[in-house]
């Protein structure tokens, strides 16, 4: 099948892009980034946007830089950029490990980090990273710019706080201190598939005890999020298989899993327990 007819717009600057979006968004205008989610849905006519605002020609959106303790990821930075460390310390290494779980190489060469965030698939690895590490999203429209915290950004399955006339110009991730330990674990049935459940954990050690724990879960619920019940158990505890199992149990109990024909809520809850425990074990290595 071919996409339904649409008008194509190719702005060269951010100002031009948001001005075009202001004009066409009310008439079902959409941003086109890597096209790896939008174009297949158009080909199946599940989406029929009347206008596409192609941001790939906006050079300013390809920026990937460390600034004021944050990694700034522009809207046109592809997944593949993270296949090598893009920041010193644990953050660059974390992103390098996580990106290997996103789709396949051709999709990683085209799809963008910010496109994943705007698309907000519950099983997106980058959405989990953004929620776990407390990213900031920079949204720009003809009316101005606003910065949205990750905890306020993901509103539901493929639903975000972005308005239809807003362009996500950049996402900012805080750099991680050199002694931050991290672990990521994802479960899917075939390599390259979307996650059925995944966990990202970080923590530091102070006098051998866990401090500043972060336990974030994605894929299992409608939106990725940190699980405070698991973090409370870990905080101040010595790392051990028992405390990791207890935190994983707490995460599973706190989860509100999705339920569909392929994966029941009970199955996903059991997976949450497993992925959290394994992510914690990886962080301890
Ligand atoms: C076979 C296959 C397997 C995949 N597997 C995975 C996987 O395992 N994990 C994973 O995370 N993803 C996976 N993906 C999706 C892929 O990562 C996409 O690249 C990503 O979801 C969207 O990024 P994009 O740049 O391609 O966005 P597009 O497809 O261009 O856009 C997606 C949506 O976001 C909006 N949008 C994009 N950028 C912006 C912006 N800057 N501001 C505002 N709105 C914007 C668009 O209007 C559209 O609604 C897979 C895709 C395919 C085809």
CSV table of C-alpha atoms and ligand atoms in Angstrom, one decimal:
chain,number,residue,atom,x,y,z
A,1,UNK,CA,0.0,0.0,0.0
A,2,UNK,CA,1.1,3.6,-0.6
A,3,UNK,CA,0.6,6.5,1.8
A,4,UNK,CA,-2.4,8.8,1.4
A,5,UNK,CA,-1.5,12.1,-0.4
A,6,UNK,CA,0.2,14.7,1.7
A,7,UNK,CA,2.0,18.1,1.3
A,8,UNK,CA,5.7,18.0,1.9
A,9,UNK,CA,7.5,20.9,3.7
A,10,UNK,CA,11.3,21.1,4.1
A,11,UNK,CA,12.3,23.9,6.4
A,12,UNK,CA,16.0,24.8,6.7
A,13,UNK,CA,15.9,26.5,10.1
A,14,UNK,CA,14.3,25.9,13.5
A,15,UNK,CA,12.3,29.2,13.1
A,16,UNK,CA,11.0,28.1,9.7
A,17,UNK,CA,10.2,24.6,11.1
A,18,UNK,CA,8.1,25.9,14.0
A,19,UNK,CA,6.4,28.6,11.8
A,20,UNK,CA,5.5,25.9,9.3
A,21,UNK,CA,4.2,23.6,12.1
A,22,UNK,CA,2.1,26.5,13.5
A,23,UNK,CA,0.4,26.8,10.1
A,24,UNK,CA,-0.1,23.1,9.2
A,25,UNK,CA,-0.5,21.4,12.6
A,26,UNK,CA,-4.2,22.3,12.9
A,27,UNK,CA,-4.6,20.7,9.5
A,28,UNK,CA,-3.1,17.4,10.6
A,29,UNK,CA,0.5,18.4,10.0
A,30,UNK,CA,3.2,16.2,11.5
A,31,UNK,CA,6.9,16.3,12.1
A,32,UNK,CA,9.0,13.9,10.0
A,33,UNK,CA,12.3,12.9,11.7
A,34,UNK,CA,13.8,9.5,10.9
A,35,UNK,CA,10.5,8.2,9.6
A,36,UNK,CA,11.1,4.8,11.2
A,37,UNK,CA,7.8,4.8,13.0
A,38,UNK,CA,5.7,7.4,11.1
A,39,UNK,CA,6.4,6.1,7.5
A,40,UNK,CA,5.4,2.5,8.1
A,41,UNK,CA,2.1,3.6,9.7
A,42,UNK,CA,1.5,5.9,6.7
A,43,UNK,CA,2.3,3.1,4.3
A,44,UNK,CA,-0.4,1.0,6.0
A,45,UNK,CA,-2.7,4.1,6.1
A,46,UNK,CA,-3.0,3.8,9.9
A,47,UNK,CA,-1.8,7.5,9.8
A,48,UNK,CA,-2.9,9.9,7.1
A,49,UNK,CA,-1.2,13.2,7.9
A,50,UNK,CA,-2.1,15.9,5.4
A,51,UNK,CA,1.3,17.7,5.8
A,52,UNK,CA,4.8,16.5,6.7
A,53,UNK,CA,7.3,18.9,8.1
A,54,UNK,CA,10.6,17.2,7.3
A,55,UNK,CA,13.2,18.4,9.9
A,56,UNK,CA,16.2,16.5,8.4
A,57,UNK,CA,17.4,19.6,6.5
A,58,UNK,CA,17.6,21.7,9.7
A,59,UNK,CA,21.4,21.6,10.4
A,60,UNK,CA,21.0,23.1,14.0
A,61,UNK,CA,19.0,20.0,15.0
A,62,UNK,CA,21.9,17.7,14.4
A,63,UNK,CA,23.7,19.0,17.5
A,64,UNK,CA,25.1,16.5,20.0
A,65,UNK,CA,27.1,18.2,22.7
A,66,UNK,CA,28.0,18.2,26.4
A,67,UNK,CA,27.1,21.6,28.0
A,68,UNK,CA,26.7,22.6,31.6
A,69,UNK,CA,26.9,19.0,32.9
A,70,UNK,CA,24.3,17.8,30.5
A,71,UNK,CA,24.4,15.8,27.2
A,72,UNK,CA,22.3,17.8,24.7
A,73,UNK,CA,20.8,15.6,22.0
A,74,UNK,CA,19.3,17.5,19.0
A,75,UNK,CA,16.2,16.3,17.2
A,76,UNK,CA,18.1,14.9,14.2
A,77,UNK,CA,20.6,12.9,16.2
A,78,UNK,CA,20.2,9.3,15.1
A,79,UNK,CA,20.2,6.2,17.3
A,80,UNK,CA,23.4,5.0,15.7
A,81,UNK,CA,25.3,8.0,17.1
A,82,UNK,CA,25.3,6.3,20.5
A,83,UNK,CA,27.0,3.2,19.3
A,84,UNK,CA,30.2,4.8,20.5
A,85,UNK,CA,30.4,6.7,23.8
A,86,UNK,CA,29.2,10.2,23.2
A,87,UNK,CA,30.0,11.4,26.8
A,88,UNK,CA,32.8,10.6,29.2
A,89,UNK,CA,32.1,8.4,32.1
A,90,UNK,CA,29.1,6.0,32.8
A,91,UNK,CA,26.6,7.9,30.7
A,92,UNK,CA,28.3,7.4,27.4
A,93,UNK,CA,28.8,3.7,28.3
A,94,UNK,CA,25.2,3.3,29.4
A,95,UNK,CA,23.8,4.8,26.1
A,96,UNK,CA,26.2,2.6,24.1
A,97,UNK,CA,24.9,-0.6,25.8
A,98,UNK,CA,21.2,0.4,25.6
A,99,UNK,CA,21.3,1.4,21.8
A,100,UNK,CA,22.3,-2.2,20.9
A,101,UNK,CA,18.7,-3.2,21.9
A,102,UNK,CA,17.0,-0.8,19.5
A,103,UNK,CA,15.7,-2.4,16.4
A,104,UNK,CA,18.3,-3.3,13.7
A,105,UNK,CA,21.2,-1.3,12.2
A,106,UNK,CA,19.4,0.2,9.2
A,107,UNK,CA,16.7,1.5,11.6
A,108,UNK,CA,19.3,2.8,14.0
A,109,UNK,CA,21.0,4.6,11.1
A,110,UNK,CA,17.9,6.6,10.4
A,111,UNK,CA,15.7,6.8,13.5
A,112,UNK,CA,16.3,9.6,16.0
A,113,UNK,CA,16.6,9.7,19.8
A,114,UNK,CA,14.1,12.6,20.0
A,115,UNK,CA,11.7,10.8,17.5
A,116,UNK,CA,11.5,7.9,19.9
A,117,UNK,CA,10.7,10.3,22.7
A,118,UNK,CA,8.0,12.2,20.8
A,119,UNK,CA,6.5,8.8,19.6
A,120,UNK,CA,6.5,7.6,23.2
A,121,UNK,CA,6.1,3.9,22.5
A,122,UNK,CA,5.9,2.3,26.0
A,123,UNK,CA,8.6,-0.2,24.8
A,124,UNK,CA,11.1,2.5,23.7
A,125,UNK,CA,14.5,2.1,25.3
A,126,UNK,CA,15.2,5.9,25.0
A,127,UNK,CA,12.0,6.7,26.8
A,128,UNK,CA,13.1,4.4,29.7
A,129,UNK,CA,16.5,6.2,29.7
A,130,UNK,CA,14.8,9.6,29.7
A,131,UNK,CA,12.4,8.6,32.6
A,132,UNK,CA,15.1,6.9,34.6
A,133,UNK,CA,17.8,9.5,34.4
A,134,UNK,CA,15.4,12.5,34.6
A,135,UNK,CA,15.8,14.0,31.2
A,136,UNK,CA,14.6,17.5,30.2
A,137,UNK,CA,12.7,17.9,26.9
A,138,UNK,CA,13.0,21.3,25.1
A,139,UNK,CA,9.8,22.0,23.2
A,140,UNK,CA,9.6,24.9,20.8
A,141,UNK,CA,6.7,26.5,19.0
A,142,UNK,CA,5.9,29.8,17.3
A,143,UNK,CA,4.8,30.9,20.8
A,144,UNK,CA,8.1,30.2,22.5
A,145,UNK,CA,10.2,27.6,24.2
A,146,UNK,CA,9.4,25.4,27.3
A,147,UNK,CA,11.4,22.8,29.1
A,148,UNK,CA,9.4,19.7,30.2
A,149,UNK,CA,10.7,17.3,32.9
A,150,UNK,CA,10.5,13.6,32.0
A,151,UNK,CA,8.2,12.9,34.8
A,152,UNK,CA,5.6,15.3,33.3
A,153,UNK,CA,6.3,14.4,29.7
A,154,UNK,CA,5.0,10.8,29.2
A,155,UNK,CA,1.3,10.9,29.6
A,156,UNK,CA,0.2,7.4,28.3
A,157,UNK,CA,0.8,5.0,25.4
A,158,UNK,CA,2.1,7.1,22.6
A,159,UNK,CA,0.9,10.2,24.3
A,160,UNK,CA,3.1,13.0,25.6
A,161,UNK,CA,2.9,16.6,26.9
A,162,UNK,CA,3.9,17.9,23.5
A,163,UNK,CA,1.3,20.1,21.8
A,164,UNK,CA,0.6,19.4,18.1
A,165,UNK,CA,2.4,22.7,17.1
A,166,UNK,CA,5.5,22.0,19.2
A,167,UNK,CA,8.8,20.7,17.9
A,168,UNK,CA,10.9,18.7,20.4
A,169,UNK,CA,14.2,20.5,19.5
A,170,UNK,CA,16.5,18.9,22.0
A,171,UNK,CA,16.6,16.4,24.9
A,172,UNK,CA,19.1,16.9,27.8
A,173,UNK,CA,20.4,14.1,30.0
A,174,UNK,CA,22.4,14.8,33.1
A,175,UNK,CA,25.9,13.5,33.0
A,176,UNK,CA,26.5,10.7,35.5
A,177,UNK,CA,29.3,10.9,38.1
A,178,UNK,CA,32.3,8.6,37.5
A,179,UNK,CA,31.4,6.3,40.4
A,180,UNK,CA,27.7,5.8,39.3
A,181,UNK,CA,27.1,2.1,38.6
A,182,UNK,CA,24.4,1.1,36.1
A,183,UNK,CA,22.7,-2.0,34.8
A,184,UNK,CA,20.3,-2.5,31.9
A,185,UNK,CA,18.3,-5.6,31.2
A,186,UNK,CA,15.7,-6.1,28.4
A,187,UNK,CA,13.6,-9.1,27.6
A,188,UNK,CA,12.1,-9.7,24.2
A,189,UNK,CA,11.6,-12.9,22.2
A,190,UNK,CA,13.8,-12.1,19.2
A,191,UNK,CA,16.8,-9.8,19.0
A,192,UNK,CA,15.7,-6.4,17.6
A,193,UNK,CA,12.1,-6.8,18.8
A,194,UNK,CA,10.4,-4.3,21.1
A,195,UNK,CA,10.9,-5.0,24.8
A,196,UNK,CA,8.2,-6.8,26.6
A,197,UNK,CA,9.8,-5.6,29.8
A,198,UNK,CA,13.1,-3.9,30.6
A,199,UNK,CA,14.8,-2.2,33.6
A,200,UNK,CA,17.5,0.4,34.0
A,201,UNK,CA,19.1,0.8,37.4
A,202,UNK,CA,21.8,3.2,38.7
A,203,UNK,CA,23.3,3.7,42.1
A,204,UNK,CA,26.4,4.8,43.9
A,205,UNK,CA,28.2,3.2,46.9
A,206,UNK,CA,29.0,5.1,50.1
A,207,UNK,CA,30.9,3.2,52.7
A,208,UNK,CA,30.0,0.1,50.7
A,209,UNK,CA,26.2,0.8,51.0
A,210,UNK,CA,23.9,1.8,48.1
A,211,UNK,CA,23.0,5.5,47.9
A,212,UNK,CA,21.0,7.4,45.3
A,213,UNK,CA,19.4,4.3,43.8
A,214,UNK,CA,17.3,4.6,40.7
A,215,UNK,CA,15.1,1.7,39.5
A,216,UNK,CA,13.2,2.4,36.3
A,217,UNK,CA,11.0,0.0,34.4
A,218,UNK,CA,9.8,0.2,30.8
A,219,UNK,CA,7.9,-1.9,28.3
A,220,UNK,CA,5.7,-3.4,31.0
A,221,UNK,CA,3.5,-0.4,31.8
A,222,UNK,CA,1.9,2.3,29.6
A,223,UNK,CA,4.7,4.7,30.4
A,224,UNK,CA,8.3,4.1,31.7
A,225,UNK,CA,8.8,5.3,35.3
A,226,UNK,CA,10.9,5.0,38.4
A,227,UNK,CA,9.7,2.6,41.0
A,228,UNK,CA,10.0,4.3,44.4
A,229,UNK,CA,9.1,1.2,46.4
A,230,UNK,CA,12.2,-0.6,45.0
A,231,UNK,CA,14.5,2.4,45.5
A,232,UNK,CA,13.5,2.8,49.1
A,233,UNK,CA,14.5,-0.8,49.9
A,234,UNK,CA,17.9,-0.4,48.2
A,235,UNK,CA,18.8,3.0,49.8
A,236,UNK,CA,21.4,2.4,52.5
A,237,UNK,CA,21.5,-1.4,52.0
A,238,UNK,CA,24.6,-3.4,51.2
A,239,UNK,CA,24.5,-4.8,47.7
A,240,UNK,CA,23.6,-8.5,47.8
A,241,UNK,CA,21.5,-11.0,45.9
A,242,UNK,CA,18.9,-11.0,48.7
A,243,UNK,CA,18.4,-7.2,48.7
A,244,UNK,CA,18.3,-7.2,44.8
A,245,UNK,CA,15.6,-10.0,45.0
A,246,UNK,CA,13.6,-8.0,47.5
A,247,UNK,CA,13.8,-4.8,45.4
A,248,UNK,CA,12.8,-6.8,42.3
A,249,UNK,CA,9.8,-8.2,44.3
A,250,UNK,CA,8.8,-4.6,45.4
A,251,UNK,CA,9.0,-3.4,41.7
A,252,UNK,CA,6.8,-6.3,40.5
A,253,UNK,CA,4.2,-5.6,43.3
A,254,UNK,CA,4.2,-1.9,42.4
A,255,UNK,CA,3.8,-2.4,38.7
A,256,UNK,CA,0.6,-1.8,36.8
A,257,UNK,CA,1.4,-4.0,33.8
A,258,UNK,CA,-0.2,-3.8,30.3
A,259,UNK,CA,-2.4,-6.7,29.4
A,260,UNK,CA,-2.8,-7.8,25.8
A,261,UNK,CA,-3.2,-11.0,23.6
A,262,UNK,CA,0.5,-11.7,23.4
A,263,UNK,CA,1.5,-11.0,27.0
A,264,UNK,CA,-0.8,-11.1,30.0
A,265,UNK,CA,-0.4,-8.6,32.9
A,266,UNK,CA,0.7,-11.5,35.2
A,267,UNK,CA,3.4,-12.5,32.8
A,268,UNK,CA,4.6,-9.0,32.5
A,269,UNK,CA,4.6,-8.6,36.3
A,270,UNK,CA,6.8,-11.7,36.5
A,271,UNK,CA,9.1,-10.2,33.9
A,272,UNK,CA,9.4,-7.0,35.8
A,273,UNK,CA,10.7,-9.0,38.8
A,274,UNK,CA,13.3,-10.7,36.6
A,275,UNK,CA,14.5,-7.7,34.6
A,276,UNK,CA,14.9,-5.6,37.7
A,277,UNK,CA,16.9,-8.3,39.5
A,278,UNK,CA,19.1,-8.9,36.5
A,279,UNK,CA,19.7,-5.2,36.0
A,280,UNK,CA,20.7,-4.8,39.6
A,281,UNK,CA,23.0,-7.8,39.3
A,282,UNK,CA,24.7,-6.3,36.2
A,283,UNK,CA,25.2,-3.0,38.0
A,284,UNK,CA,27.0,-4.8,40.8
A,285,UNK,CA,29.6,-6.4,38.6
B,1,LIG,C1,11.1,-3.0,12.5
B,1,LIG,C2,11.3,-1.9,13.6
B,1,LIG,C3,11.7,-2.2,14.8
B,1,LIG,C4,11.9,-1.2,15.8
B,1,LIG,N1,12.3,-1.6,17.0
B,1,LIG,C5,12.5,-0.6,18.0
B,1,LIG,C6,13.0,-1.0,19.2
B,1,LIG,O1,13.3,-2.1,19.6
B,1,LIG,N2,13.0,0.0,20.2
B,1,LIG,C7,12.7,1.3,19.9
B,1,LIG,O2,12.7,2.2,20.7
B,1,LIG,N3,12.2,1.7,18.7
B,1,LIG,C8,12.1,0.7,17.7
B,1,LIG,N4,11.6,1.1,16.5
B,1,LIG,C9,11.2,2.5,16.2
B,1,LIG,C10,12.4,3.4,15.9
B,1,LIG,O3,13.3,3.5,17.0
B,1,LIG,C11,12.0,4.8,15.5
B,1,LIG,O4,13.2,5.4,15.0
B,1,LIG,C12,11.5,5.7,16.6
B,1,LIG,O5,10.4,5.2,17.2
B,1,LIG,C13,11.0,7.1,16.0
B,1,LIG,O6,12.0,7.9,15.6
B,1,LIG,P1,12.0,8.5,14.1
B,1,LIG,O7,13.1,9.5,14.2
B,1,LIG,O8,12.1,7.5,13.1
B,1,LIG,O9,10.6,9.3,14.1
B,1,LIG,P2,9.5,9.4,13.0
B,1,LIG,O10,9.0,8.1,12.6
B,1,LIG,O11,9.9,10.4,12.0
B,1,LIG,O12,8.3,10.1,13.9
B,1,LIG,C14,7.6,9.4,14.9
B,1,LIG,C15,6.6,10.3,15.6
B,1,LIG,O13,7.2,11.3,16.4
B,1,LIG,C16,6.9,12.6,15.9
B,1,LIG,N5,8.2,13.3,15.9
B,1,LIG,C17,9.4,12.9,15.5
B,1,LIG,N6,10.4,13.7,15.9
B,1,LIG,C18,9.7,14.8,16.5
B,1,LIG,C19,10.2,16.0,17.1
B,1,LIG,N7,11.5,16.3,17.1
B,1,LIG,N8,9.3,16.9,17.6
B,1,LIG,C20,8.0,16.5,17.6
B,1,LIG,N9,7.5,15.4,17.1
B,1,LIG,C21,8.4,14.5,16.5
B,1,LIG,C22,6.4,12.4,14.4
B,1,LIG,O14,5.6,13.4,14.0
B,1,LIG,C23,5.7,11.1,14.5
B,1,LIG,O15,4.4,11.2,15.1
B,1,LIG,C24,11.5,0.1,15.5
B,1,LIG,C25,11.1,0.5,14.2
B,1,LIG,C26,10.9,-0.5,13.2
B,1,LIG,C27,10.4,-0.1,11.9
